[in-house]
Amino acid sequence: MKKIYFLMLLFAVFKVHAQDEAAVSVVKNQFKINVLFPGFVYEHGFSEKNTLYSEATVGLGTSHSDYYAESDTYVAIGITEQFRHYYNLQKRANKGKRTERNSGNYLAFNATYYTKPIAGDKAYFNYVPSSTVAVIWGLQRTYKKRFNIEFSAGPGVNFSKVETKFAFPVNFTLGWVIGK
């Protein structure tokens, strides 16, 4: 009889412990403000590890003219959509690292639309709106007081009505998560 009670107690302890270890999940709704390159971000979690990331920002770009043999730096507005898959949230949680507010590494399909530049160095560069499609790897960390840092990079293709060329978009942001 003592063995049965012992087994029941053991089973109850393991069952309670297993319920405490719920799967780590992304946040359902997250808003951010970026300050390095001013912008707004909304990230919507639609499953445990996948989000749809939407961003509107002011960013820097470069262009090179073979005809003039010169390069130009310009400022343009970018609108980005990403399908993100956070692949290491559980591993981070198991190591005792932060996973709050989508702090983890991700792989993403990225699509960005760039408007005609609002400022640039050279008047003779003929700018047209363009789009970039890329597969990127990134990491996002949210620290105490909701300070957020993010880095992403990966190969892609940039295309406009003038040309199509290889691109390697790189993004680095500093900002804050706002809201609940």
Coordinates of N, CA and C in Angstrom, one line a residue:
M1 N 0.8 -1.2 0.0 CA 0.0 0.0 0.0 C 0.9 1.3 0.0
K2 N 2.0 1.2 0.8 CA 2.9 2.4 0.8 C 3.5 2.6 -0.6
K3 N 3.7 1.6 -1.3 CA 4.3 1.7 -2.7 C 3.3 2.5 -3.6
I4 N 2.0 2.2 -3.5 CA 1.0 2.8 -4.3 C 0.9 4.3 -4.0
Y5 N 0.9 4.6 -2.7 CA 0.9 6.0 -2.3 C 2.1 6.8 -2.8
F6 N 3.2 6.1 -2.6 CA 4.5 6.7 -3.1 C 4.5 7.0 -4.6
L7 N 4.0 6.0 -5.4 CA 3.9 6.2 -6.8 C 2.9 7.3 -7.2
M8 N 1.8 7.3 -6.5 CA 0.8 8.4 -6.8 C 1.4 9.8 -6.5
L9 N 2.1 9.9 -5.4 CA 2.7 11.1 -5.0 C 3.8 11.5 -6.0
L10 N 4.6 10.6 -6.4 CA 5.6 10.8 -7.5 C 5.0 11.3 -8.8
F11 N 3.9 10.6 -9.2 CA 3.2 10.9 -10.4 C 2.7 12.4 -10.3
A12 N 2.1 12.7 -9.2 CA 1.5 14.1 -9.0 C 2.6 15.1 -9.1
V13 N 3.7 14.9 -8.5 CA 4.8 15.9 -8.5 C 5.3 16.1 -9.9
F14 N 5.5 15.0 -10.7 CA 6.0 15.1 -12.1 C 4.9 15.8 -13.0
K15 N 3.7 15.5 -12.7 CA 2.6 16.1 -13.5 C 2.6 17.7 -13.3
V16 N 2.7 18.1 -12.0 CA 2.6 19.5 -11.7 C 3.9 20.2 -12.3
H17 N 5.0 19.5 -12.2 CA 6.3 20.1 -12.7 C 6.2 20.2 -14.2
A18 N 5.6 19.3 -14.9 CA 5.5 19.3 -16.4 C 4.6 20.5 -16.8
Q19 N 3.5 20.8 -16.0 CA 2.6 21.8 -16.4 C 3.3 23.2 -16.2
D20 N 4.2 23.3 -15.2 CA 5.0 24.6 -15.0 C 5.9 24.9 -16.2
E21 N 6.3 23.9 -16.9 CA 7.3 24.2 -18.0 C 6.5 24.4 -19.3
A22 N 5.7 25.4 -19.4 CA 4.9 25.7 -20.6 C 5.8 26.1 -21.7
A23 N 5.4 25.9 -22.9 CA 6.3 26.3 -24.1 C 6.4 27.8 -24.1
V24 N 7.6 28.2 -24.4 CA 7.9 29.7 -24.6 C 7.3 30.1 -25.9
S25 N 6.7 31.3 -25.9 CA 5.9 31.8 -27.1 C 6.3 33.2 -27.3
V26 N 6.1 33.6 -28.6 CA 6.3 35.1 -28.9 C 5.1 35.9 -28.4
V27 N 5.3 37.2 -28.3 CA 4.2 38.1 -27.8 C 3.2 38.2 -28.9
K28 N 1.9 38.3 -28.5 CA 0.8 38.4 -29.5 C 0.8 39.7 -30.2
N29 N 1.0 40.9 -29.5 CA 1.1 42.2 -30.1 C 2.2 43.0 -29.5
Q30 N 3.1 43.5 -30.3 CA 4.2 44.3 -29.8 C 4.5 45.5 -30.6
F31 N 4.6 46.7 -30.0 CA 4.9 47.9 -30.7 C 6.2 48.4 -30.3
K32 N 7.0 49.0 -31.2 CA 8.3 49.5 -30.9 C 8.5 50.9 -31.6
I33 N 9.3 51.7 -31.0 CA 9.8 53.0 -31.6 C 11.3 52.8 -31.8
N34 N 11.7 53.1 -33.0 CA 13.2 53.1 -33.2 C 13.7 54.5 -33.2
V35 N 14.9 54.7 -32.6 CA 15.4 56.0 -32.5 C 16.7 56.2 -33.4
L36 N 17.4 55.2 -33.7 CA 18.6 55.3 -34.5 C 18.3 55.8 -35.9
F37 N 17.4 55.1 -36.6 CA 16.7 55.5 -37.8 C 15.3 55.6 -37.5
P38 N 14.7 56.8 -37.3 CA 13.4 56.9 -36.7 C 12.3 56.1 -37.5
G39 N 11.5 55.4 -36.7 CA 10.5 54.6 -37.3 C 9.6 53.9 -36.2
F40 N 8.6 53.3 -36.7 CA 7.6 52.6 -35.9 C 7.5 51.1 -36.4
V41 N 7.3 50.2 -35.4 CA 7.2 48.8 -35.7 C 6.0 48.2 -35.0
Y42 N 5.3 47.3 -35.7 CA 4.3 46.5 -35.1 C 4.6 45.0 -35.4
E43 N 4.7 44.2 -34.4 CA 5.0 42.8 -34.6 C 3.8 42.0 -34.0
H44 N 3.2 41.2 -34.9 CA 2.0 40.4 -34.5 C 2.4 38.9 -34.5
G45 N 2.3 38.3 -33.3 CA 2.5 36.9 -33.2 C 1.3 36.1 -33.5
F46 N 1.4 35.1 -34.4 CA 0.2 34.4 -34.8 C 0.4 32.9 -34.5
S47 N 1.5 32.5 -34.0 CA 1.7 31.1 -33.5 C 2.8 31.2 -32.5
E48 N 3.2 30.1 -31.9 CA 4.2 30.1 -30.8 C 5.5 30.7 -31.2
K49 N 5.9 30.5 -32.5 CA 7.3 30.9 -32.9 C 7.3 31.8 -34.1
N50 N 6.1 32.2 -34.6 CA 6.1 33.0 -35.9 C 5.4 34.3 -35.7
T51 N 5.9 35.3 -36.3 CA 5.3 36.7 -36.3 C 5.3 37.3 -37.7
L52 N 4.4 38.3 -37.8 CA 4.4 39.2 -38.9 C 4.9 40.5 -38.4
Y53 N 6.0 41.0 -39.0 CA 6.7 42.2 -38.6 C 6.4 43.3 -39.6
S54 N 5.9 44.4 -39.2 CA 5.7 45.6 -40.1 C 6.4 46.8 -39.6
E55 N 7.1 47.5 -40.5 CA 7.9 48.6 -40.0 C 7.9 49.7 -41.1
A56 N 7.8 51.0 -40.6 CA 7.9 52.2 -41.4 C 9.0 53.0 -40.8
T57 N 10.0 53.3 -41.6 CA 11.2 54.0 -41.1 C 11.8 54.9 -42.1
V58 N 12.7 55.8 -41.6 CA 13.5 56.7 -42.4 C 14.9 56.0 -42.4
G59 N 15.5 55.7 -43.5 CA 16.8 55.1 -43.5 C 17.8 55.7 -44.5
L60 N 19.0 55.2 -44.4 CA 20.1 55.6 -45.3 C 20.3 54.6 -46.4
G61 N 20.7 55.0 -47.5 CA 21.1 54.1 -48.6 C 22.2 54.6 -49.4
T62 N 22.8 53.8 -50.3 CA 23.9 54.3 -51.2 C 23.5 53.8 -52.6
S63 N 24.0 54.6 -53.5 CA 23.9 54.2 -54.9 C 25.2 54.6 -55.6
H64 N 25.5 53.7 -56.6 CA 26.7 53.9 -57.4 C 26.4 54.1 -58.9
S65 N 27.0 55.1 -59.5 CA 26.8 55.3 -61.0 C 28.0 54.9 -61.7
D66 N 27.9 54.0 -62.6 CA 29.1 53.6 -63.4 C 29.4 54.7 -64.4
Y67 N 28.4 55.4 -64.9 CA 28.6 56.5 -65.9 C 29.4 57.6 -65.3
Y68 N 29.1 58.0 -64.1 CA 29.8 59.1 -63.4 C 30.9 58.6 -62.5
A69 N 31.0 57.3 -62.3 CA 32.0 56.7 -61.5 C 32.0 57.3 -60.1
E70 N 30.8 57.5 -59.6 CA 30.7 58.1 -58.2 C 29.6 57.4 -57.5
S71 N 29.6 57.6 -56.2 CA 28.6 57.0 -55.3 C 27.9 58.1 -54.6
D72 N 26.7 57.8 -54.2 CA 25.9 58.8 -53.5 C 25.2 58.2 -52.3
T73 N 25.1 58.9 -51.2 CA 24.4 58.5 -50.0 C 23.1 59.3 -50.0
Y74 N 22.0 58.6 -49.7 CA 20.7 59.3 -49.7 C 19.8 58.8 -48.5
V75 N 18.8 59.6 -48.3 CA 17.8 59.3 -47.2 C 16.5 59.0 -47.9
A76 N 15.9 57.8 -47.5 CA 14.6 57.4 -48.1 C 13.7 56.8 -47.0
I77 N 12.4 56.8 -47.3 CA 11.5 56.1 -46.4 C 11.3 54.7 -46.8
G78 N 11.4 53.8 -45.9 CA 11.2 52.3 -46.2 C 10.1 51.7 -45.5
I79 N 9.3 50.9 -46.1 CA 8.2 50.1 -45.6 C 8.6 48.6 -45.7
T80 N 8.7 48.0 -44.5 CA 9.1 46.6 -44.5 C 8.1 45.7 -43.9
E81 N 8.0 44.5 -44.5 CA 7.1 43.4 -44.0 C 8.0 42.2 -43.9
Q82 N 8.0 41.5 -42.8 CA 8.7 40.2 -42.6 C 7.9 39.2 -42.0
F83 N 8.1 38.0 -42.5 CA 7.5 36.8 -41.9 C 8.7 36.2 -41.1
R84 N 8.6 36.2 -39.8 CA 9.7 35.8 -38.9 C 9.4 34.4 -38.2
H85 N 10.4 33.6 -38.2 CA 10.4 32.4 -37.4 C 11.5 32.4 -36.3
Y86 N 11.1 32.5 -35.1 CA 12.0 32.5 -34.0 C 12.3 31.1 -33.6
Y87 N 13.6 30.7 -33.8 CA 14.0 29.3 -33.7 C 14.6 28.9 -32.4
N88 N 15.0 29.8 -31.6 CA 15.8 29.4 -30.4 C 15.2 29.9 -29.0
L89 N 13.9 30.2 -29.0 CA 13.3 30.7 -27.8 C 13.3 29.7 -26.6
Q90 N 13.0 28.5 -26.9 CA 13.0 27.4 -25.9 C 14.4 27.2 -25.4
K91 N 15.4 27.2 -26.3 CA 16.8 26.9 -25.9 C 17.3 28.1 -25.0
R92 N 16.9 29.3 -25.3 CA 17.3 30.5 -24.5 C 16.6 30.3 -23.1
A93 N 15.3 30.0 -23.1 CA 14.6 29.8 -21.8 C 15.3 28.7 -20.9
N94 N 15.7 27.6 -21.5 CA 16.3 26.5 -20.8 C 17.6 26.9 -20.2
K95 N 18.3 27.9 -20.8 CA 19.6 28.4 -20.3 C 19.4 29.5 -19.3
G96 N 18.1 29.9 -19.1 CA 17.9 31.0 -18.1 C 18.0 32.4 -18.8
K97 N 18.1 32.5 -20.1 CA 18.2 33.8 -20.8 C 16.9 34.3 -21.1
R98 N 16.8 35.6 -21.3 CA 15.6 36.3 -21.5 C 15.0 35.9 -22.9
T99 N 13.6 35.7 -22.8 CA 12.9 35.5 -24.1 C 11.7 36.5 -24.1
E100 N 11.6 37.3 -23.1 CA 10.5 38.3 -23.1 C 10.5 39.2 -24.3
R101 N 9.3 39.6 -24.7 CA 9.2 40.5 -25.9 C 10.0 40.1 -27.1
N102 N 9.9 38.8 -27.4 CA 10.5 38.2 -28.6 C 12.0 38.4 -28.6
S103 N 12.7 38.2 -27.5 CA 14.1 38.2 -27.4 C 14.7 36.9 -27.9
G104 N 15.1 36.8 -29.1 CA 15.6 35.6 -29.7 C 16.2 35.8 -31.1
N105 N 16.6 34.7 -31.7 CA 17.2 34.7 -33.0 C 16.1 34.3 -34.0
Y106 N 16.1 34.7 -35.2 CA 15.1 34.4 -36.2 C 15.6 34.3 -37.6
L107 N 14.9 33.6 -38.4 CA 15.0 33.6 -39.8 C 13.8 34.3 -40.4
A108 N 13.9 35.0 -41.5 CA 12.8 35.8 -42.0 C 12.8 35.9 -43.5
F109 N 11.7 36.0 -44.0 CA 11.5 36.4 -45.4 C 11.1 37.9 -45.4
N110 N 12.0 38.7 -46.0 CA 11.9 40.2 -45.9 C 11.5 40.8 -47.3
A111 N 10.5 41.7 -47.2 CA 10.2 42.5 -48.4 C 10.1 44.0 -48.0
T112 N 10.9 44.8 -48.7 CA 11.0 46.2 -48.3 C 10.7 47.1 -49.6
Y113 N 9.9 48.1 -49.4 CA 9.7 49.1 -50.5 C 10.3 50.4 -50.1
Y114 N 11.2 51.0 -50.9 CA 11.8 52.2 -50.7 C 11.2 53.3 -51.6
T115 N 10.8 54.4 -51.0 CA 10.3 55.5 -51.8 C 11.4 56.2 -52.5
K116 N 11.1 57.1 -53.4 CA 12.1 58.0 -54.0 C 12.7 58.8 -52.9
P117 N 14.1 58.9 -52.9 CA 14.8 59.5 -51.8 C 14.3 61.0 -51.5
I118 N 14.3 61.3 -50.2 CA 13.9 62.7 -49.8 C 15.1 63.6 -49.7
A119 N 16.3 63.0 -49.7 CA 17.5 63.8 -49.6 C 18.7 63.0 -50.2
G120 N 19.6 63.7 -50.9 CA 20.8 63.0 -51.4 C 21.9 64.0 -51.7
D121 N 23.1 63.5 -52.0 CA 24.3 64.3 -52.2 C 24.3 64.9 -53.6
K122 N 24.0 64.1 -54.6 CA 24.3 64.5 -56.0 C 22.9 64.7 -56.7
A123 N 22.8 65.8 -57.5 CA 21.6 66.1 -58.2 C 21.5 65.2 -59.5
Y124 N 22.6 64.7 -60.0 CA 22.5 64.0 -61.3 C 22.1 62.5 -61.1
F125 N 22.0 62.0 -59.9 CA 21.5 60.6 -59.8 C 20.0 60.6 -60.0
N126 N 19.6 59.6 -60.9 CA 18.2 59.5 -61.2 C 17.6 58.4 -60.3
Y127 N 17.0 58.8 -59.2 CA 16.4 57.8 -58.3 C 15.0 57.4 -58.7
V128 N 14.7 56.2 -58.5 CA 13.3 55.7 -58.7 C 13.0 54.9 -57.5
P129 N 11.7 54.7 -57.1 CA 11.4 53.8 -56.0 C 11.8 52.4 -56.4
S130 N 12.2 51.7 -55.3 CA 12.6 50.3 -55.5 C 12.1 49.4 -54.4
S131 N 12.3 48.1 -54.7 CA 11.9 47.1 -53.7 C 13.0 46.1 -53.5
T132 N 13.1 45.5 -52.3 CA 14.1 44.5 -52.0 C 13.4 43.3 -51.4
V133 N 13.7 42.1 -51.9 CA 13.2 40.9 -51.3 C 14.5 40.1 -50.9
A134 N 14.4 39.6 -49.6 CA 15.6 39.0 -49.1 C 15.2 37.9 -48.1
V135 N 16.2 37.0 -47.9 CA 16.1 36.0 -46.8 C 17.1 36.4 -45.8
I136 N 16.7 36.7 -44.6 CA 17.6 37.2 -43.6 C 17.7 36.4 -42.3
W137 N 18.8 36.6 -41.6 CA 19.0 36.0 -40.3 C 19.0 37.2 -39.4
G138 N 18.4 37.2 -38.2 CA 18.5 38.3 -37.3 C 18.4 37.9 -35.9
L139 N 18.7 38.9 -35.0 CA 18.5 38.7 -33.6 C 17.9 39.9 -33.0
Q140 N 17.0 39.7 -32.0 CA 16.3 40.8 -31.3 C 16.5 40.6 -29.8
R141 N 16.8 41.6 -29.1 CA 16.9 41.5 -27.6 C 16.2 42.7 -27.0
T142 N 15.4 42.4 -26.0 CA 14.7 43.4 -25.3 C 15.2 43.3 -23.8
Y143 N 15.7 44.4 -23.3 CA 16.3 44.4 -21.9 C 15.4 45.1 -20.9
K144 N 15.9 45.3 -19.8 CA 15.1 46.0 -18.7 C 14.7 47.4 -19.2
K145 N 13.6 47.8 -18.7 CA 13.0 49.1 -19.1 C 12.7 49.1 -20.6
R146 N 12.5 47.9 -21.2 CA 12.1 47.7 -22.6 C 13.0 48.3 -23.6
F147 N 14.3 48.5 -23.3 CA 15.2 48.9 -24.3 C 15.4 47.8 -25.3
N148 N 15.4 48.1 -26.6 CA 15.4 47.0 -27.6 C 16.5 47.3 -28.6
I149 N 17.2 46.2 -28.9 CA 18.3 46.3 -29.9 C 18.0 45.1 -30.9
E150 N 18.3 45.4 -32.2 CA 18.0 44.4 -33.2 C 19.1 44.5 -34.3
F151 N 19.5 43.4 -34.9 CA 20.4 43.3 -36.0 C 19.9 42.2 -37.0
S152 N 19.9 42.5 -38.3 CA 19.6 41.5 -39.3 C 20.4 41.8 -40.5
A153 N 20.6 40.7 -41.3 CA 21.3 40.8 -42.6 C 21.0 39.5 -43.4
G154 N 21.2 39.6 -44.7 CA 21.0 38.5 -45.6 C 21.0 38.8 -47.0
P155 N 21.1 37.9 -47.9 CA 21.2 38.1 -49.3 C 19.8 38.3 -49.9
G156 N 19.7 39.1 -51.0 CA 18.4 39.4 -51.6 C 18.6 40.0 -53.0
V157 N 17.5 40.5 -53.5 CA 17.4 41.1 -54.8 C 16.7 42.4 -54.7
N158 N 17.3 43.5 -55.3 CA 16.7 44.8 -55.3 C 16.2 45.0 -56.8
F159 N 15.0 45.5 -56.9 CA 14.5 45.7 -58.3 C 13.7 47.0 -58.4
S160 N 13.8 47.7 -59.5 CA 13.1 48.9 -59.8 C 12.7 48.8 -61.3
K161 N 12.1 49.8 -61.8 CA 11.7 49.8 -63.2 C 13.0 50.0 -64.1
V162 N 14.1 50.4 -63.5 CA 15.4 50.7 -64.2 C 16.3 49.4 -64.3
E163 N 16.4 48.8 -63.1 CA 17.4 47.7 -63.0 C 17.0 46.7 -61.9
T164 N 17.6 45.5 -62.0 CA 17.5 44.5 -61.0 C 18.9 44.1 -60.6
K165 N 19.2 44.0 -59.3 CA 20.6 43.7 -58.9 C 20.6 43.0 -57.6
F166 N 21.7 42.4 -57.3 CA 21.9 41.7 -56.0 C 22.0 42.7 -54.9
A167 N 21.4 42.4 -53.8 CA 21.4 43.3 -52.6 C 21.8 42.5 -51.4
F168 N 22.3 43.1 -50.4 CA 22.6 42.5 -49.1 C 22.1 43.5 -48.0
P169 N 20.8 43.5 -47.7 CA 20.3 44.4 -46.7 C 20.8 44.1 -45.3
V170 N 21.3 45.1 -44.6 CA 21.7 45.1 -43.3 C 20.9 46.1 -42.5
N171 N 20.4 45.6 -41.3 CA 19.6 46.5 -40.5 C 20.1 46.5 -39.0
F172 N 20.2 47.6 -38.4 CA 20.6 47.7 -37.0 C 19.7 48.8 -36.4
T173 N 18.9 48.4 -35.3 CA 18.1 49.4 -34.7 C 18.2 49.4 -33.2
L174 N 18.0 50.6 -32.7 CA 17.9 50.8 -31.2 C 16.6 51.4 -31.0
G175 N 15.9 51.0 -29.9 CA 14.6 51.6 -29.6 C 14.0 51.1 -28.4
W176 N 12.7 51.3 -28.2 CA 12.0 50.9 -27.0 C 10.7 50.2 -27.4
V177 N 10.4 49.2 -26.7 CA 9.1 48.5 -26.8 C 8.1 49.4 -26.0
I178 N 6.9 49.7 -26.6 CA 5.9 50.5 -25.9 C 4.7 49.7 -25.7
G179 N 3.9 50.1 -24.8 CA 2.6 49.4 -24.5 C 2.8 48.4 -23.4
K180 N 1.8 47.5 -23.2 CA 1.9 46.5 -22.2 C 2.9 45.4 -22.4

